[in-house]
DNA sequence: CGCGGGGTTGAGAACCGTCAAAAGTAGTGG
DNA sequence: CCACTACTTTTGACGGTTCTCAACCCCGCG
């Protein structure tokens, strides 16, 4: 059975520290209290407001976290892939709901045993600390995305983010796979489904991206795509619109 | 001389853990490698992209963190108050710029000595871990704010957030003090200065808030204010059912 | 007194959200 | 295999809110 794996991006320069990989001892300790789970697409992992019971490490598949809007409605807070940790809580209650976007395999760490583990092997703390810094940078990029006012720019940033994720790129030829529904993407990007659909199609008609099947998209014009993702002035997307 | 203080909100239920306060020993260790600093309003603490040298703990005053937009321009990522930690980096470089909004006093922890400290006293790791969880929740609330489409709703959420911060409430009668410029608030809320100005005035004319002087604002109609801050976008995401 | 940054106000246009309905897709069971 | 249903995505027309641009005002400061 495979062991838990936590993917970490460096906080310090990579060459200055070797904290990025878990030692064999750490992996063993984690594996000892990890409870493997397999869930099918759409399954609810936990619900916002529920009492905190466990933290999860995603091994395979995609998970979305949603937060209830005060006053009703749900917003997608983020998408998670292999190597990610989730289960953020406040005052003993989950702040998000988590649901499987695809079929997933994950490890469950009961919070009690995890706390004990962190006490026994404090070097693990640093691992979690660095992982959390990564989540923070991710949340900040999400905020950056939401600051864009144009739908196409938001979409470009979303796709760019997806592309950078190791789990986002489909196996073949750098085409992106979109496991989640348009409703989920739209919610994450702060748009309506309609606006998202139109943005996708404007990009496609402009020749910047191309769909292969329903959920597979490839970037065709790297230069213009990068310009969009970087937030350049609206440019001549309107011209290419014809 | 006062010691560093890191304000933490509970991850677990408060009664289940006593990690919220630093022990005398921890405080001493932190103080030993803390370099106190005093900066005047507007001073730049560090610049995005600069090599990571130190983490900071804010003792008094308000600090803003800004990130450069790819393609020019600056966005305000967050406001920090007493007890907050800042200095987030990626691959050895700061991801934000940090500047003093008011005159500030802060502690500087050189990254080298801090890493050593965390190795020597791993129980401190948990403190930083929990603090970081708090920052993550904050970033998520920022995203929630940015998902609102109406300027008044965003402003209400910003004021509400400010109100919840221990450093946000002015000394007197729950009136809020706004140390930062409208440009900063607008940037944080993803609005233009004009839209922000109009939103403020609409709220004031509606009798929901009242200004005392240019930078002091009081909530006059708690019910309508709460309704604005909680106002939900009619958006609904396909919810997952177990 | 002149100057400059921050804040205000106004007019116009662009963009997205809303509502409504059709077209396409997936999953189910006969 | 096909028909049926439920869901997701697409398209269209319309209205509203914010952005843009531009000028003006206010206040503190040299």
XYZ file of C-alpha atoms (C1' of nucleotides) in Angstrom:
544
model
C 0.000 0.000 0.000
C 1.379 3.431 -0.896
C 2.312 5.859 1.839
C 0.976 9.343 2.440
C 2.783 11.957 0.438
C 2.690 15.675 1.051
C 3.813 17.849 -1.821
C 5.655 20.973 -0.758
C 7.008 23.966 -2.594
C 10.056 25.586 -1.103
C 9.812 28.491 1.285
C 13.539 28.920 1.498
C 15.568 28.523 -1.609
C 15.609 24.894 -2.551
C 19.334 24.518 -2.235
C 19.318 26.024 1.251
C 17.249 23.354 2.871
C 16.436 19.721 2.479
C 13.118 19.801 4.251
C 11.171 19.108 1.135
C 11.117 15.373 1.421
C 9.986 13.315 4.364
C 12.474 10.966 5.902
C 11.777 7.267 5.914
C 11.101 7.508 9.610
C 8.590 10.302 9.137
C 6.823 8.473 6.375
C 6.544 5.415 8.543
C 5.126 7.423 11.417
C 2.555 9.044 9.158
C 1.635 5.780 7.525
C 1.093 4.234 10.935
C -1.852 6.459 11.692
C -3.141 6.975 8.161
C -6.439 5.385 7.308
C -6.754 4.868 3.556
C -10.096 5.715 1.965
C -11.566 5.472 -1.497
C -14.561 7.573 -2.475
C -16.547 7.862 -5.644
C -17.195 11.026 -7.601
C -19.422 13.485 -5.834
C -18.974 12.004 -2.378
C -19.017 14.440 0.525
C -15.915 14.134 2.684
C -16.943 16.509 5.420
C -19.362 19.356 5.833
C -18.673 22.931 6.870
C -19.500 23.414 10.518
C -19.086 19.758 11.405
C -16.837 19.047 14.365
C -13.213 18.583 13.352
C -12.323 14.924 13.414
C -9.607 14.361 10.869
C -7.213 15.945 8.413
C -6.915 14.458 4.949
C -4.099 13.880 2.498
C -5.171 13.429 -1.091
C -3.421 10.605 -2.910
C -5.242 10.605 -6.220
C -8.095 12.515 -7.816
C -9.443 16.006 -7.356
C -11.302 17.486 -4.403
C -13.101 20.815 -4.107
C -13.598 22.808 -0.935
C -16.697 24.973 -0.637
C -17.669 27.556 1.926
C -21.226 28.586 2.642
C -21.928 32.226 1.980
C -23.372 33.933 5.003
C -26.944 34.226 3.827
C -27.071 31.113 1.702
C -25.314 29.943 -1.381
C -22.030 28.150 -1.780
C -18.714 29.296 -3.144
C -15.839 27.107 -4.285
C -12.797 28.051 -2.242
C -10.298 25.863 -4.002
C -9.439 22.695 -5.881
C -7.029 20.149 -4.463
C -4.923 17.479 -6.117
C -2.562 14.670 -5.237
C -0.242 15.559 -2.377
C -2.484 18.237 -0.932
C -3.618 18.446 2.665
C -7.074 19.632 3.675
C -9.289 19.928 6.706
C -8.893 23.520 7.803
C -10.850 24.239 10.965
C -11.629 27.100 13.279
C -12.536 26.537 16.889
C -12.940 22.833 16.315
C -15.221 23.067 13.285
C -14.444 22.723 9.612
C -14.624 26.053 7.797
C -15.266 24.409 4.432
C -17.132 21.494 3.008
C -15.015 19.082 1.002
C -16.340 16.927 -1.815
C -14.780 14.598 -4.326
C -14.815 16.035 -7.853
C -13.553 12.790 -9.320
C -13.191 9.381 -7.770
C -10.488 9.839 -5.134
C -8.146 7.906 -2.928
C -7.057 9.645 0.227
C -5.559 9.179 3.671
C -7.434 10.112 6.774
C -5.569 11.244 9.900
C -7.699 11.331 13.009
C -6.952 14.648 14.634
C -6.227 13.068 18.010
C -3.559 10.750 16.709
C -2.178 13.459 14.468
C -1.691 15.847 17.370
C 0.074 13.118 19.283
C 2.226 12.403 16.297
C 3.228 16.040 15.983
C 4.175 16.078 19.639
C 6.250 12.943 19.309
C 8.035 13.910 16.101
C 8.248 17.707 15.979
C 10.290 17.644 12.809
C 7.012 16.827 11.097
C 5.718 20.208 12.197
C 8.035 21.926 9.791
C 6.655 19.834 6.974
C 3.138 20.894 7.790
C 4.310 24.478 8.311
C 5.810 24.649 4.853
C 2.815 22.965 3.302
C 0.571 25.534 4.942
C 2.694 28.357 3.524
C 2.006 26.861 0.123
C -1.722 26.874 0.764
C -1.444 30.497 1.803
C 0.274 31.467 -1.423
C -2.426 29.593 -3.280
C -5.187 31.479 -1.496
C -3.393 34.702 -2.349
C -3.294 33.791 -6.014
C -6.994 33.085 -5.801
C -7.517 36.580 -4.456
C -5.392 37.955 -7.288
C -7.591 36.126 -9.762
C -10.736 37.539 -8.202
C -9.372 41.055 -8.464
C -9.420 40.851 -12.223
C -12.570 42.423 -13.549
C -12.719 40.796 -16.960
C -14.049 37.286 -17.354
C -11.426 36.268 -19.907
C -8.614 37.385 -17.662
C -10.012 35.407 -14.761
C -10.386 32.346 -16.912
C -6.850 32.692 -18.227
C -5.490 32.939 -14.693
C -7.501 29.909 -13.660
C -6.185 27.842 -16.534
C -2.681 29.074 -15.861
C -2.964 28.052 -12.243
C -4.273 24.675 -13.279
C -1.412 24.275 -15.684
C 1.156 24.909 -12.990
C -0.367 22.266 -10.753
C 1.340 18.956 -11.246
C -2.061 17.232 -11.236
C -3.638 19.642 -13.693
C -1.822 18.605 -16.826
C -3.290 15.640 -18.562
C -0.958 12.864 -19.500
C -0.595 13.852 -23.109
C 0.908 16.811 -24.906
C 0.329 19.412 -22.205
C -3.410 19.474 -22.717
C -5.327 20.461 -19.592
C -7.993 18.219 -18.150
C -10.960 19.890 -16.471
C -12.530 17.374 -14.121
C -14.875 19.898 -12.505
C -18.118 21.300 -13.860
C -18.473 24.766 -15.341
C -20.572 25.679 -12.332
C -17.640 24.872 -10.061
C -15.139 26.781 -12.169
C -17.488 29.728 -12.422
C -17.993 29.777 -8.682
C -14.249 29.593 -8.064
C -13.642 32.418 -10.514
C -16.475 34.561 -9.234
C -18.432 34.379 -12.480
C -21.741 33.005 -13.668
C -21.853 29.838 -15.737
C -22.982 31.896 -18.705
C -20.128 34.364 -18.485
C -17.670 31.486 -18.149
C -19.099 29.720 -21.166
C -18.862 32.879 -23.243
C -15.298 33.494 -22.086
C -14.277 29.980 -23.062
C -15.792 30.372 -26.481
C -14.306 33.796 -27.095
C -10.906 32.360 -26.284
C -11.502 29.432 -28.565
C -12.735 31.558 -31.466
C -9.738 33.819 -30.964
C -7.532 30.777 -31.497
C -5.906 31.008 -28.086
C -7.183 27.671 -26.846
C -8.696 24.603 -28.465
C -10.967 21.968 -27.032
C -10.466 18.274 -27.589
C -13.641 16.738 -26.367
C -15.720 18.157 -23.625
C -13.193 18.516 -20.806
C -9.840 18.711 -22.470
C -8.351 22.016 -23.524
C -5.006 22.917 -25.025
C -3.292 26.284 -25.177
C -2.635 27.022 -28.819
C -1.258 30.550 -28.734
C 1.149 30.723 -25.836
C 2.009 34.400 -26.298
C -1.511 35.765 -26.274
C -2.489 33.387 -23.497
C 0.352 34.583 -21.305
C -0.625 38.156 -22.061
C -4.163 37.489 -20.937
C -3.088 35.674 -17.777
C -0.688 38.478 -16.943
C -3.470 41.007 -17.055
C -2.494 42.972 -20.089
C -4.906 45.581 -21.353
C -7.951 44.029 -23.071
C -5.869 44.027 -26.233
C -7.410 43.030 -29.502
C -9.338 40.083 -28.204
C -12.324 41.940 -29.532
C -10.641 42.099 -32.921
C -9.959 38.383 -32.856
C -13.550 37.960 -31.775
C -14.665 38.226 -35.384
C 11.214 46.098 26.679
C 8.063 44.215 25.673
C 8.331 40.722 24.284
C 7.099 39.428 20.937
C 3.481 38.370 21.018
C 1.736 36.231 18.431
C -2.022 36.363 18.461
C -3.686 33.068 17.629
C -7.224 31.987 17.073
C -8.058 28.408 18.008
C -7.945 25.607 15.490
C -9.202 23.041 17.913
C -11.898 23.972 20.354
C -10.485 26.323 22.899
C -11.082 24.034 25.840
C -9.351 21.152 24.131
C -5.939 22.689 23.983
C -3.826 25.207 25.773
C -1.550 26.022 22.913
C -2.886 29.513 22.525
C -0.408 31.187 24.825
C 3.343 30.968 24.686
C 5.102 29.620 27.713
C 7.556 31.818 29.552
C 10.342 29.704 28.154
C 9.111 30.158 24.600
C 8.735 33.886 25.022
C 12.247 34.120 26.322
C 13.606 32.145 23.406
C 11.776 34.315 20.933
C 12.816 37.506 22.647
C 16.418 36.396 22.544
C 16.552 36.551 18.786
C 14.025 39.350 18.230
C 15.373 42.622 16.959
C 12.995 45.471 17.824
C 12.358 48.063 15.132
C 10.404 51.293 14.901
C 9.354 52.668 11.515
C 7.447 55.753 10.517
C 4.317 55.864 8.398
C 4.846 54.834 4.804
C 8.149 53.078 5.394
C 8.868 50.059 3.221
C 9.685 46.983 5.289
C 10.599 44.694 2.453
C 9.969 44.481 -1.244
C 8.365 41.687 -3.226
C 11.045 39.584 -4.880
C 13.755 40.543 -2.437
C 15.670 37.647 -0.914
C 14.057 36.374 2.263
C 16.027 37.593 5.264
C 13.626 37.874 8.158
C 10.120 37.264 9.427
C 8.347 40.038 11.303
C 5.995 40.204 14.257
C 3.962 43.386 14.481
C 3.754 44.881 17.934
C 1.865 48.088 17.272
C 0.440 49.891 14.270
C -0.891 48.706 10.928
C 1.002 47.183 8.014
C -0.210 46.439 4.504
C 1.092 43.743 2.218
C 0.992 44.350 -1.534
C 1.665 42.077 -4.449
C 2.634 43.287 -7.891
C 0.169 42.351 -10.588
C 1.847 40.475 -13.388
C 1.643 43.172 -16.014
C 2.014 46.136 -13.744
C 0.017 47.634 -10.957
C -0.162 46.764 -7.285
C -2.835 45.050 -5.295
C -3.260 45.152 -1.533
C -3.259 41.570 -0.281
C -4.025 42.289 3.347
C -3.814 44.509 6.372
C -1.983 43.400 9.499
C -2.265 44.501 13.094
C -0.676 43.893 16.470
C 0.206 40.244 17.037
C 0.359 39.355 13.369
C 3.250 37.618 11.655
C 4.357 38.438 8.139
C 7.128 37.671 5.710
C 5.657 34.985 3.472
C 8.179 33.773 0.905
C 8.430 31.360 -1.958
C 11.708 29.836 -3.002
C 13.620 32.255 -0.823
C 11.959 35.432 -2.072
C 9.207 37.499 -0.524
C 5.936 37.153 -2.406
C 4.634 40.510 -1.148
C 5.905 43.945 -0.386
C 5.207 45.153 3.143
C 4.810 48.784 4.091
C 3.867 50.624 7.264
C 0.409 52.186 7.020
C 0.857 53.963 10.349
C 3.929 54.398 12.485
C 4.758 50.880 13.642
C 6.823 48.991 16.170
C 7.785 45.485 15.233
C 10.132 42.608 15.934
C 12.454 41.271 13.335
C 13.507 37.623 13.352
C 16.416 36.846 11.077
C 15.423 33.738 9.167
C 18.642 31.916 10.018
C 18.242 32.266 13.745
C 14.520 31.592 13.519
C 15.091 28.291 11.760
C 17.578 27.334 14.409
C 15.123 28.327 17.081
C 12.421 26.169 15.569
C 14.806 23.234 15.509
C 15.787 23.742 19.105
C 12.288 24.276 20.452
C 9.868 22.391 18.213
C 6.919 23.234 20.433
C 7.152 26.674 18.875
C 6.349 25.106 15.539
C 2.819 24.429 16.638
C 2.412 28.080 17.531
C 3.484 29.125 14.072
C 1.376 26.371 12.560
C -1.764 27.599 14.265
C -0.990 31.203 13.425
C -0.598 30.243 9.803
C -3.987 28.513 9.859
C -5.407 31.823 10.993
C -3.776 33.626 8.088
C -5.253 31.040 5.769
C -8.756 31.615 7.093
C -8.171 35.335 6.657
C -7.107 34.914 3.043
C -10.219 32.816 2.487
C -12.430 35.550 3.890
C -10.696 37.964 1.536
C -11.635 35.704 -1.349
C -15.198 35.595 -0.062
C -15.246 39.379 -0.048
C -13.966 39.549 -3.593
C -16.669 37.189 -4.787
C -19.323 39.715 -3.936
C -20.288 41.670 -7.021
C -21.772 44.747 -5.406
C -19.551 47.498 -4.090
C -21.648 48.092 -0.974
C -21.549 44.444 -0.030
C -17.777 44.358 -0.390
C -17.435 47.487 1.707
C -19.711 46.060 4.378
C -17.672 42.874 4.531
C -14.461 44.880 4.760
C -15.783 46.964 7.631
C -17.121 43.860 9.320
C -13.736 42.191 9.041
C -12.074 45.281 10.422
C -14.525 45.332 13.277
C -13.700 41.776 14.255
C -9.988 42.500 14.354
C -8.905 43.420 17.833
C -6.819 46.267 16.426
C -9.580 47.616 14.213
C -11.846 49.059 16.815
C -10.935 52.521 17.914
C -10.761 53.262 21.578
C -14.187 54.826 21.771
C -17.675 53.335 21.540
C -16.993 50.793 18.853
C -16.279 53.365 16.199
C -13.926 52.047 13.548
C -10.685 53.772 12.708
C -9.496 53.618 9.122
C -5.760 54.242 9.093
C -5.341 53.343 5.438
C -6.144 55.452 2.405
C -9.207 54.936 0.230
C -6.873 53.816 -2.509
C -5.628 50.998 -0.273
C -9.114 49.948 0.771
C -10.317 50.053 -2.810
C -7.395 47.929 -3.932
C -8.018 45.402 -1.168
C -11.707 45.239 -2.027
C -11.128 45.047 -5.753
C -12.856 48.366 -6.465
C -11.871 51.732 -7.854
C -11.491 54.686 -5.509
C -14.566 56.232 -7.074
C -16.760 53.204 -6.541
C -15.557 52.976 -2.950
C -16.296 56.619 -2.320
C -19.786 56.240 -3.742
C -20.421 53.122 -1.691
C -19.360 54.888 1.500
C -21.669 57.778 0.772
C -24.598 55.613 -0.166
C -24.209 53.797 3.125
C -24.006 57.057 4.986
C -27.028 58.578 3.258
C -28.929 55.383 4.009
C -28.189 55.964 7.677
C -26.307 52.693 8.087
C -23.008 54.277 9.000
C -21.914 57.713 10.151
C -18.570 59.428 9.832
C -16.909 61.327 12.652
C -14.107 63.090 10.944
C -12.540 61.736 7.820
C -11.236 58.421 9.121
C -13.620 57.411 11.836
C -16.814 55.586 11.045
C -19.524 54.155 13.292
C -22.175 51.589 12.448
C -25.520 53.187 13.192
C -27.964 50.584 11.960
C -26.673 47.233 13.082
C -29.464 45.201 11.475
C -29.182 46.606 7.992
C -25.404 46.547 8.204
C -25.383 42.876 9.121
C -27.775 42.180 6.273
C -25.434 43.888 3.827
C -22.373 42.080 5.143
C -24.170 38.740 4.985
C -25.844 39.423 1.656
C -25.437 36.366 -0.484
C -25.029 36.181 -4.197
C -27.887 34.103 -5.609
C -25.278 31.744 -6.969
C -25.643 28.122 -6.042
C -23.029 25.511 -6.639
C -23.996 21.995 -7.345
C -23.735 20.585 -3.863
C -22.391 17.138 -3.279
C -24.501 14.593 -1.482
C -22.999 11.602 0.154
C 0.155 81.594 -1.281
C 0.854 78.013 -4.401
C 1.224 73.134 -4.627
C 0.135 68.244 -4.457
C -1.964 64.138 -2.826
C -6.202 62.304 -1.601
C -10.953 62.418 -2.131
C -15.345 63.721 -4.694
C -18.547 64.193 -8.457
C -20.392 63.658 -13.177
C -21.292 61.602 -17.914
C -20.757 57.804 -20.953
C -19.875 53.165 -22.222
C -18.499 48.444 -21.489
C -19.064 44.326 -19.223
C -21.321 41.094 -16.648
C -25.469 39.482 -14.247
C -30.217 38.235 -14.797
C -33.979 35.904 -16.921
C -35.639 32.658 -20.191
C -35.372 28.929 -23.291
C -33.064 25.686 -26.380
C -29.527 22.297 -27.352
C -26.534 18.971 -26.029
C -24.912 15.140 -22.640
C -24.999 11.539 -19.272
C -27.047 8.192 -16.772
C -31.059 4.909 -16.145
C -34.056 1.421 -17.030
C -37.011 -0.886 -20.133
C -30.287 -0.908 -28.241
C -33.263 2.578 -27.518
C -36.113 5.784 -25.054
C -36.592 8.571 -21.249
C -35.247 11.773 -17.844
C -32.324 14.990 -15.449
C -28.545 17.680 -15.753
C -25.099 20.606 -17.836
C -23.931 23.828 -21.183
C -25.153 27.163 -24.768
C -27.387 31.147 -26.822
C -30.076 35.446 -26.883
C -31.950 39.922 -25.239
C -32.075 43.207 -21.671
C -30.915 46.057 -17.725
C -27.934 47.473 -14.159
C -23.581 48.439 -11.749
C -19.176 49.429 -12.136
C -15.192 51.130 -14.770
C -13.177 54.740 -17.415
C -12.056 59.365 -18.130
C -12.049 63.973 -16.693
C -12.634 67.733 -13.948
C -13.186 69.670 -9.494
C -12.722 70.173 -4.478
C -10.628 69.835 -0.034
C -6.992 69.820 3.105
C -2.344 69.756 4.741
C 2.254 71.383 3.759
C 6.140 73.790 2.253
